[in-house]
CSV table of C-alpha atoms in Angstrom, one decimal:
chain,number,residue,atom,x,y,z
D,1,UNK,CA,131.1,-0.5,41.4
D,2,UNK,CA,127.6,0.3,40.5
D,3,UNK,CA,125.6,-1.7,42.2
D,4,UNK,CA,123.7,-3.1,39.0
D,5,UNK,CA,124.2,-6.7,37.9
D,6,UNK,CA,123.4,-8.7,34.9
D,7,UNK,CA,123.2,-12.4,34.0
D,8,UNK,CA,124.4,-14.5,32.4
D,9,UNK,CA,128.0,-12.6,31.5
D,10,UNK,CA,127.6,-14.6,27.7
D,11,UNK,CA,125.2,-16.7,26.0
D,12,UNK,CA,125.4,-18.1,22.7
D,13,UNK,CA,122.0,-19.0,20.5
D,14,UNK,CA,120.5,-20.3,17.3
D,15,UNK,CA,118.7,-18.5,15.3
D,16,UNK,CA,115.0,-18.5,16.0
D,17,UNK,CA,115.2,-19.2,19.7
D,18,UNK,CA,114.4,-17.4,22.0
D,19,UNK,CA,116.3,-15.5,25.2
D,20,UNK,CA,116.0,-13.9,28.3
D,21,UNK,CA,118.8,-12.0,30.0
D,22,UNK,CA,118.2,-10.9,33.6
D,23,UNK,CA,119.4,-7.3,35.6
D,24,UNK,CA,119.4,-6.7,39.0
D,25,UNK,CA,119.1,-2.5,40.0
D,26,UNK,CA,120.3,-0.5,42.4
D,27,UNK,CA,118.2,-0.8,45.4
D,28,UNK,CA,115.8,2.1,45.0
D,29,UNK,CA,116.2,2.6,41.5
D,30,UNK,CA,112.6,2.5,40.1
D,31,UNK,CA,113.6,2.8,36.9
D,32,UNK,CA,115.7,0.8,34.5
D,33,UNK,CA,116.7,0.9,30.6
D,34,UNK,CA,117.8,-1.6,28.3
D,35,UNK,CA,120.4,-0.6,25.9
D,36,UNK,CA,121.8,-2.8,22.8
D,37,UNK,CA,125.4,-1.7,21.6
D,38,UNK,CA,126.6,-3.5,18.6
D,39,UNK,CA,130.4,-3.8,18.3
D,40,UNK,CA,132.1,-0.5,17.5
D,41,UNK,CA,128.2,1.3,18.2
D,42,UNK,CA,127.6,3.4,21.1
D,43,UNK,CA,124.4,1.8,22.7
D,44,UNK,CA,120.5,1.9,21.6
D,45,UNK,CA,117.7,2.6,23.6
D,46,UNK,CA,115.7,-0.4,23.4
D,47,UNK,CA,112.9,0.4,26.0
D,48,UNK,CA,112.9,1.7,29.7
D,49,UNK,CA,110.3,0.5,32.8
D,50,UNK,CA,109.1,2.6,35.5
D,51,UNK,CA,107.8,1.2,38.4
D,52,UNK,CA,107.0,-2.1,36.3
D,53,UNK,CA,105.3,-0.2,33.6
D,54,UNK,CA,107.1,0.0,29.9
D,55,UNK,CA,107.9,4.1,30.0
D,56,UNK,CA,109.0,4.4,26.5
D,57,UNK,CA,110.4,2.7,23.7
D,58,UNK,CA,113.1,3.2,20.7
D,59,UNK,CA,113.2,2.0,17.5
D,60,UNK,CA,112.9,-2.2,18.3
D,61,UNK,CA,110.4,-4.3,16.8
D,62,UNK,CA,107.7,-6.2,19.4
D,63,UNK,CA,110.5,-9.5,19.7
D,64,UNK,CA,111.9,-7.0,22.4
D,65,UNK,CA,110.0,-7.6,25.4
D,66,UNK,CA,110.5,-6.7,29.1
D,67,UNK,CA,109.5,-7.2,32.6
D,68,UNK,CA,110.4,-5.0,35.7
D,69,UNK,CA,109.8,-6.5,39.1
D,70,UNK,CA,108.9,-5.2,42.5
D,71,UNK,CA,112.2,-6.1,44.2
D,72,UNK,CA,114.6,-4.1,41.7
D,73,UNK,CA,115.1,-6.4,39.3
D,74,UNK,CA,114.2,-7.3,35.4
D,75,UNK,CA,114.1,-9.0,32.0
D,76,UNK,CA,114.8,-8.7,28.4
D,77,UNK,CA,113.5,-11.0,26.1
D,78,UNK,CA,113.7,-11.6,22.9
D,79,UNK,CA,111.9,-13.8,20.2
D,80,UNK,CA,112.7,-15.2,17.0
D,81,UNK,CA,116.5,-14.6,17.6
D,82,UNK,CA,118.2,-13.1,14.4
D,83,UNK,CA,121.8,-12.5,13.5
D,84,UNK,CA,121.8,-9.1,13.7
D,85,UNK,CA,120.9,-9.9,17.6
D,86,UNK,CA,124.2,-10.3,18.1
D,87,UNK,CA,125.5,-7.4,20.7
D,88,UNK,CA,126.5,-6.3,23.9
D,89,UNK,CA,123.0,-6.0,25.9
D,90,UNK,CA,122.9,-3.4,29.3
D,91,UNK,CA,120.7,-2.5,31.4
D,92,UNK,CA,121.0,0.6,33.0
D,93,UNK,CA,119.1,2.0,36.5
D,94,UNK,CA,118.1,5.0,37.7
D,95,UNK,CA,115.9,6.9,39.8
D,96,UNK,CA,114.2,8.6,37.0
D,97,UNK,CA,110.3,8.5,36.3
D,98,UNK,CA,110.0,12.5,35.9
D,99,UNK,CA,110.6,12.5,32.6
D,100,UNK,CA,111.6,16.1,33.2
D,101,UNK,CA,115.7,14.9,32.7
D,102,UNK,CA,118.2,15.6,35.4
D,103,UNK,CA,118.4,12.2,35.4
D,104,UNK,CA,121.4,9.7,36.1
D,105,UNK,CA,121.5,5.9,34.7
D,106,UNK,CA,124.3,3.7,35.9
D,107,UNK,CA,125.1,0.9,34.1
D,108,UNK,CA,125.7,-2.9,34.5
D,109,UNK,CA,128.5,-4.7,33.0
D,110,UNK,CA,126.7,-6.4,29.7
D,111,UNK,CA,125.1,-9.6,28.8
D,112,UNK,CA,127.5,-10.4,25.4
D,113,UNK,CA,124.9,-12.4,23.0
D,114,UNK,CA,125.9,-14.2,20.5
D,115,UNK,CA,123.5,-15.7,17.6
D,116,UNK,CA,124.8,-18.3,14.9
F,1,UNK,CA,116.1,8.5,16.8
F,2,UNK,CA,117.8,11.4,17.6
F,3,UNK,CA,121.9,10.9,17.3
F,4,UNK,CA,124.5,12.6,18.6
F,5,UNK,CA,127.7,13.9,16.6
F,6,UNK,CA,130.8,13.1,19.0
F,7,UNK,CA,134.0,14.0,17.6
F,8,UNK,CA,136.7,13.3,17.3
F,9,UNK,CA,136.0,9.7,16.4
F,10,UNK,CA,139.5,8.2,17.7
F,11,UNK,CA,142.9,10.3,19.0
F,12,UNK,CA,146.7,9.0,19.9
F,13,UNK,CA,148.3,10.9,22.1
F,14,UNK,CA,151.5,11.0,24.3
F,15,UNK,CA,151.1,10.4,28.0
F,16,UNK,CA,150.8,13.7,29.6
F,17,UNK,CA,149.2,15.6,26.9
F,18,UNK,CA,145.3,16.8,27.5
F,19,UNK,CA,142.5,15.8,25.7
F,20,UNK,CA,139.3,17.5,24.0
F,21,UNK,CA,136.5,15.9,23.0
F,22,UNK,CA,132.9,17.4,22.8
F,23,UNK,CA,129.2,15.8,21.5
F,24,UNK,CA,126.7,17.9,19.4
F,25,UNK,CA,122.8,17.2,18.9
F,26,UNK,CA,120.2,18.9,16.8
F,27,UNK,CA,117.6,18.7,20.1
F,28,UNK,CA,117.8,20.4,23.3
F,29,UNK,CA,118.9,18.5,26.3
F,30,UNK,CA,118.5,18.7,30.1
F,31,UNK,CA,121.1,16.6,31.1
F,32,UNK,CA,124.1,15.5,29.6
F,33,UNK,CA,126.5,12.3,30.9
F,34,UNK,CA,129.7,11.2,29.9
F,35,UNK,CA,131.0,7.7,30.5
F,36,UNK,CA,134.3,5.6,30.0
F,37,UNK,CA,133.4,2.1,28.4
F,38,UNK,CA,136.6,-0.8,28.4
F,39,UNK,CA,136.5,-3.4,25.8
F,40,UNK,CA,133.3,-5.8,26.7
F,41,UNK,CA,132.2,-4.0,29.5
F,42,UNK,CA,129.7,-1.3,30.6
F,43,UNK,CA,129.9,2.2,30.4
F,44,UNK,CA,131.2,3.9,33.6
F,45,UNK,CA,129.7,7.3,34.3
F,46,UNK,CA,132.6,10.2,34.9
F,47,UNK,CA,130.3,13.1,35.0
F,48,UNK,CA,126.9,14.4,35.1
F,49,UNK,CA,126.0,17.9,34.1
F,50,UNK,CA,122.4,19.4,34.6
F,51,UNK,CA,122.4,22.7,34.1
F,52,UNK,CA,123.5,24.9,30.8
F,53,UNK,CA,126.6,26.4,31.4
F,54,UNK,CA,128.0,23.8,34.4
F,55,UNK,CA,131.3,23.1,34.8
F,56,UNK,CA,132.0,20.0,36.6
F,57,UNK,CA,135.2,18.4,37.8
F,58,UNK,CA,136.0,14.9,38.5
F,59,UNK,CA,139.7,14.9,38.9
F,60,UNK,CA,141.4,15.3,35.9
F,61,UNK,CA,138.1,15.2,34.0
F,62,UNK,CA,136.6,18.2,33.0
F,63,UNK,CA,133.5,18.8,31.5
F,64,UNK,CA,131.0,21.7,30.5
F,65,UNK,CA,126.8,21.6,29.4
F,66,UNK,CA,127.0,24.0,26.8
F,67,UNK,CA,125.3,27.0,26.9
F,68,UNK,CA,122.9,26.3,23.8
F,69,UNK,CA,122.0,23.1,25.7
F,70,UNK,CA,122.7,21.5,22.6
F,71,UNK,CA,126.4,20.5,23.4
F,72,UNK,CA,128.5,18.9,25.5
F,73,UNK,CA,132.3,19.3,25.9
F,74,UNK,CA,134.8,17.1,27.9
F,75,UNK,CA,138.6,17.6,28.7
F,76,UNK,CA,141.0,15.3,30.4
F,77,UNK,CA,144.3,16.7,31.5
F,78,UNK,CA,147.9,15.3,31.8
F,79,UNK,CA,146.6,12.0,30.0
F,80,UNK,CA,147.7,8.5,31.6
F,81,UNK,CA,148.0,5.2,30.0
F,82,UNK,CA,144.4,4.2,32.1
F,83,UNK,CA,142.7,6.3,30.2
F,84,UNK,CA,142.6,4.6,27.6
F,85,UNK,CA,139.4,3.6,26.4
F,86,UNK,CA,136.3,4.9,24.5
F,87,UNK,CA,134.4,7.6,26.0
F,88,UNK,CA,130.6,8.4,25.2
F,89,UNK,CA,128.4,11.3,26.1
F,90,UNK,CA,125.0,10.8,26.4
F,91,UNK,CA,122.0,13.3,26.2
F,92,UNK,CA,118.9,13.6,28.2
F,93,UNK,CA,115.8,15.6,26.9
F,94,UNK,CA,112.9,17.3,28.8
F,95,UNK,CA,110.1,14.4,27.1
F,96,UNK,CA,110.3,10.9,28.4
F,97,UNK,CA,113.5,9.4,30.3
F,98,UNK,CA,115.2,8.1,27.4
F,99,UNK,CA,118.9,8.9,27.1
F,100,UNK,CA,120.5,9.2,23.2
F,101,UNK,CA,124.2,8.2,23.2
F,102,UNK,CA,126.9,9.7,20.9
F,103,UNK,CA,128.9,7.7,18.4
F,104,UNK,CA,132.1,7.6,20.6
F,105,UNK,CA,135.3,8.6,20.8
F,106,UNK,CA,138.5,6.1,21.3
F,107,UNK,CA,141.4,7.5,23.2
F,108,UNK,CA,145.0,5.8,23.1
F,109,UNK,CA,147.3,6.8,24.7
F,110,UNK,CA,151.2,6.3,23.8
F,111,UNK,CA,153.7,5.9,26.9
């Protein structure tokens, strides 16, 4: 058990909608990271927060949007839905910030996001 | 970005053999995790190395930060059929927070 949730477990779209899938940290964690794992993929660094600030970013286009919030928790969202959208989505916390590694991320268990 | 080579991709083995599986990168790291990740679930961290050379224990998990801090090695011993699953190392460098994940490596393991 590591004490980070996500919601909703699945979620099925259309292409060209729109989606927001929520995490909930550990309690103290000031950072969190979204990952995207396609099937058979190990996950991709989509972009990590820091104390409600975006604190880097991988290779996603500007569709992938977040929000950290005071009380632990956050949001990914994503416009303009495409097929390729299609993954395993998880968030991961930690206490991070340094930026100087010795870090630990703990996942949750996975939105699954399906777009037809 | 940066990837990391995991090999091997997949092994079979009997129940009760040991395991090897180790994670290269072309970039220095700081930290380097390994996790266990069941079908449609998230990954579940085993062990956490910080410092080149370590040599951490987590039961029958083993795992080492290689010296070059470029690599990443992890053993499990007297395998059991709960260990199956895919395991994943992830690397940590000195700039920015974000972690790079390694390709993956399947384990089944034959009662």
């Amino acid at each position: 058990e590591t004490g980070v949730t996500q919601s909703p477990t699945h979620l099925i779209k259309t292409r060209g909608q729109q989606v927001t899938l929520r995490c909930s940290s550990q309690s103290g964690h000031n950072t969190v990271s979204w990952y995207q794992q396609a099937l058979g993929q190990g996950p991709q660094f989509i972009f990590q927060y820091y104390r409600e600030e975006e604190n880097g970013r991988g290779n996603f286009p500007p569709r992938f949007s977040g929000l950290q919030f005071p009380n632990y928790s956050s949001e990914l969202n994503v416009n303009a839905l495409e097929l390729d959208d299609s993954a395993l989505y998880l968030c991961a916390s930690s206490l991070g910030g340094g930026g100087a590694g010795g870090d630990t991320q703990y996942f949750g268990p996975g939105t699954r996001l399906t777009v037809l | 970005g940066q990837q990391l080579n995991q090999s091997p991709q997949s092994m079979f083995i009997q129940e009760g053999e040991d395991v090897s599986m180790n994670c290269t990168s072309s970039s220095i790291f700081n930290t380097w995790l390994w996790y266990k990740q069941d079908p449609g679930e998230g990954p579940v961290l085993l062990i956490a190395l910080y410092k080149a050379g370590e040599l951490t224990s987590n039961g029958r998990l083993t795992a080492q930060f290689g010296i070059t801090r470029k690599d990443s090695f992890l053993n499990i011993s007297a395998s059991i059929p709960s260990d199956v699953g895919i395991y994943f190392c992830a690397g940590q460098g000195n700039t920015g927070n974000q972690f790079y994940f390694g390709t993956g490596t399947s384990l089944t393991v034959i009662p």
